PDB file of C-alpha atoms in Angstrom:
ATOM      1  CA  MET A 139      -9.508  25.877  20.093  1.00 66.00           C
ATOM      2  CA  PHE A 140      -8.099  24.794  16.915  1.00 66.00           C
ATOM      3  CA  THR A 141      -9.875  22.874  14.079  1.00 63.00           C
ATOM      4  CA  LEU A 142      -7.937  20.382  12.024  1.00 62.00           C
ATOM      5  CA  ILE A 143      -9.088  20.387   8.449  1.00 62.00           C
ATOM      6  CA  THR A 144      -7.907  17.419   6.448  1.00 58.00           C
ATOM      7  CA  ASP A 145      -8.205  16.326   2.722  1.00 59.00           C
ATOM      8  CA  ARG A 146     -10.740  13.443   3.098  1.00 57.00           C
ATOM      9  CA  SER A 147      -9.724  11.753   0.010  1.00 75.00           C
ATOM     10  CA  ARG A 148      -6.135  11.209   1.285  1.00 83.00           C
ATOM     11  CA  TYR A 149      -7.074   9.751   4.575  1.00 86.00           C
ATOM     12  CA  PHE A 150      -9.233   6.735   5.741  1.00 87.00           C
ATOM     13  CA  LYS A 151     -10.525   5.835   9.291  1.00 90.00           C
ATOM     14  CA  VAL A 152     -10.736   1.962   9.800  1.00 91.00           C
ATOM     15  CA  LYS A 153     -14.171   0.823  10.618  1.00 92.00           C
ATOM     16  CA  ARG A 154     -15.087  -1.786  13.324  1.00 92.00           C
ATOM     17  CA  ASN A 155     -14.088  -5.349  12.404  1.00 91.00           C
ATOM     18  CA  GLN A 156     -12.280  -4.365   9.084  1.00 91.00           C
ATOM     19  CA  SER A 157      -9.144  -6.143   8.465  1.00 90.00           C
ATOM     20  CA  ALA A 158      -5.915  -4.899   6.885  1.00 88.00           C
ATOM     21  CA  ASP A 159      -6.625  -7.319   3.927  1.00 88.00           C
ATOM     22  CA  GLU A 160     -10.108  -5.563   3.494  1.00 91.00           C
ATOM     23  CA  VAL A 161      -8.556  -1.995   3.418  1.00 88.00           C
ATOM     24  CA  GLU A 162      -5.802  -3.003   1.073  1.00 88.00           C
ATOM     25  CA  ALA A 163      -8.310  -4.664  -1.336  1.00 87.00           C
ATOM     26  CA  GLU A 164     -10.595  -1.396  -1.255  1.00 87.00           C
ATOM     27  CA  PHE A 165      -8.140   1.233  -1.509  1.00 85.00           C
ATOM     28  CA  GLY A 166      -5.166  -0.602  -3.232  1.00 86.00           C
ATOM     29  CA  THR A 167      -2.616   0.723  -0.637  1.00 87.00           C
ATOM     30  CA  PRO A 168      -0.386  -1.207   1.854  1.00 89.00           C
ATOM     31  CA  VAL A 169      -1.407  -1.317   5.465  1.00 88.00           C
ATOM     32  CA  THR A 170       1.544  -2.121   7.972  1.00 83.00           C
ATOM     33  CA  GLY A 171       1.000  -2.796  11.683  1.00 81.00           C
ATOM     34  CA  ASP A 172      -2.152  -3.454  13.335  1.00 85.00           C
ATOM     35  CA  CYS A 173      -5.525  -2.762  11.723  1.00 87.00           C
ATOM     36  CA  PHE A 174      -8.095  -1.519  14.410  1.00 90.00           C
ATOM     37  CA  SER A 175     -11.112   0.374  14.644  1.00 91.00           C
ATOM     38  CA  GLY A 176     -10.440   4.170  14.326  1.00 91.00           C
ATOM     39  CA  ARG A 177      -6.853   3.852  13.043  1.00 91.00           C
ATOM     40  CA  ILE A 178      -6.314   6.581  10.369  1.00 89.00           C
ATOM     41  CA  ILE A 179      -4.417   5.415   7.215  1.00 88.00           C
ATOM     42  CA  LYS A 180      -2.997   7.574   4.695  1.00 86.00           C
ATOM     43  CA  LEU A 181      -3.865   6.733   1.067  1.00 86.00           C
ATOM     44  CA  ARG A 182      -1.393   6.824  -1.636  1.00 83.00           C
ATOM     45  CA  LYS A 183      -1.748   9.300  -4.658  1.00 83.00           C
ATOM     46  CA  GLU A 184      -0.393   6.802  -7.141  1.00 84.00           C
ATOM     47  CA  LYS A 185      -2.194   3.719  -8.490  1.00 86.00           C
ATOM     48  CA  LEU A 186      -0.880   0.481  -7.189  1.00 91.00           C
ATOM     49  CA  LYS A 187      -1.399  -3.115  -8.071  1.00 91.00           C
ATOM     50  CA  LYS A 188      -1.090  -6.083  -5.998  1.00 91.00           C
ATOM     51  CA  VAL A 189       1.161  -8.928  -7.418  1.00 94.00           C
ATOM     52  CA  THR A 190       1.693 -12.459  -5.942  1.00 95.00           C
ATOM     53  CA  ALA A 191       5.454 -13.460  -5.267  1.00 96.00           C
ATOM     54  CA  ALA A 192       6.666 -16.628  -6.803  1.00 96.00           C
ATOM     55  CA  VAL A 193       9.457 -19.005  -5.669  1.00 96.00           C
ATOM     56  CA  GLY A 194      12.668 -17.192  -5.762  1.00 95.00           C
ATOM     57  CA  ASP A 195      11.608 -13.737  -5.923  1.00 96.00           C
ATOM     58  CA  THR A 196      12.948 -11.020  -3.992  1.00 96.00           C
ATOM     59  CA  TYR A 197      12.640  -7.308  -3.865  1.00 96.00           C
ATOM     60  CA  ALA A 198      15.602  -7.097  -6.491  1.00 96.00           C
ATOM     61  CA  THR A 199      13.902  -9.498  -8.984  1.00 96.00           C
ATOM     62  CA  LEU A 200      10.571  -7.728  -8.573  1.00 95.00           C
ATOM     63  CA  ALA A 201      11.921  -4.204  -8.824  1.00 95.00           C
ATOM     64  CA  LYS A 202      13.737  -5.312 -12.021  1.00 95.00           C
ATOM     65  CA  LYS A 203      10.569  -7.013 -13.422  1.00 94.00           C
ATOM     66  CA  TYR A 204       8.449  -4.054 -12.798  1.00 92.00           C
ATOM     67  CA  GLY A 205      10.883  -1.250 -13.610  1.00 92.00           C
ATOM     68  CA  ILE A 206      11.088   0.519 -10.205  1.00 92.00           C
ATOM     69  CA  GLY A 207      13.951   1.059  -7.701  1.00 94.00           C
ATOM     70  CA  GLU A 208      14.530  -1.727  -5.190  1.00 96.00           C
ATOM     71  CA  ALA A 209      14.750   0.903  -2.245  1.00 96.00           C
ATOM     72  CA  GLU A 210      11.461   2.448  -3.638  1.00 94.00           C
ATOM     73  CA  LEU A 211       9.765  -0.890  -3.667  1.00 95.00           C
ATOM     74  CA  ARG A 212      10.852  -1.784  -0.207  1.00 95.00           C
ATOM     75  CA  GLU A 213       9.618   1.468   1.175  1.00 93.00           C
ATOM     76  CA  LEU A 214       6.324   1.248  -0.605  1.00 92.00           C
ATOM     77  CA  ASN A 215       5.755  -2.294   1.041  1.00 92.00           C
ATOM     78  CA  TYR A 216       7.261  -1.288   4.556  1.00 90.00           C
ATOM     79  CA  SER A 217      10.000  -3.926   4.015  1.00 92.00           C
ATOM     80  CA  LYS A 218       7.799  -6.840   4.742  1.00 92.00           C
ATOM     81  CA  PRO A 219       9.512 -10.166   3.734  1.00 94.00           C
ATOM     82  CA  VAL A 220       9.039 -11.610   0.309  1.00 96.00           C
ATOM     83  CA  TYR A 221       8.108 -15.265   0.193  1.00 96.00           C
ATOM     84  CA  PRO A 222       6.037 -17.375  -2.386  1.00 96.00           C
ATOM     85  CA  THR A 223       2.440 -16.299  -2.349  1.00 95.00           C
ATOM     86  CA  CYS A 224       2.835 -13.075  -0.558  1.00 93.00           C
ATOM     87  CA  LYS A 225       1.228 -10.118  -1.928  1.00 93.00           C
ATOM     88  CA  ILE A 226       3.434  -7.202  -2.824  1.00 94.00           C
ATOM     89  CA  PHE A 227       2.372  -3.752  -4.176  1.00 94.00           C
ATOM     90  CA  VAL A 228       4.005  -2.319  -7.214  1.00 94.00           C
ATOM     91  CA  PRO A 229       3.062   0.941  -9.116  1.00 91.00           C
ATOM     92  CA  GLU A 230       0.795   0.489 -12.147  1.00 86.00           C
ATOM     93  CA  LYS A 231       2.530   1.047 -15.441  1.00 73.00           C
ATOM     94  CA  ARG A 232       2.149   4.631 -16.714  1.00 55.00           C
ATOM     95  CA  PRO A 233       1.421   5.251 -20.344  1.00 48.00           C
ATOM     96  CA  LYS A 234       4.435   6.450 -22.199  1.00 49.00           C
ATOM     97  CA  GLN A 235       4.208   9.779 -23.712  1.00 44.00           C
TER      98      GLN A 235
END
């Protein structure tokens, strides 16, 4: 038999009665699809922050505002629809060197 060894700091196993919102708040990583007990979620390396979309916001306007590519922002949030009051993940600002 083979033994699978994983880097535990990069993965999280969803606990019973834990919602996607709780996982997102705890680890700061977007969760797509159903969140069920036992599901394995890959955590992101980079620091992300959650922002609330305003009226008129789109991926294009948010990407320009936070200095990230639109395609990268869509991929980061699994292309979920943007509407007022929805939560979108964006990378935290990196200090300039």
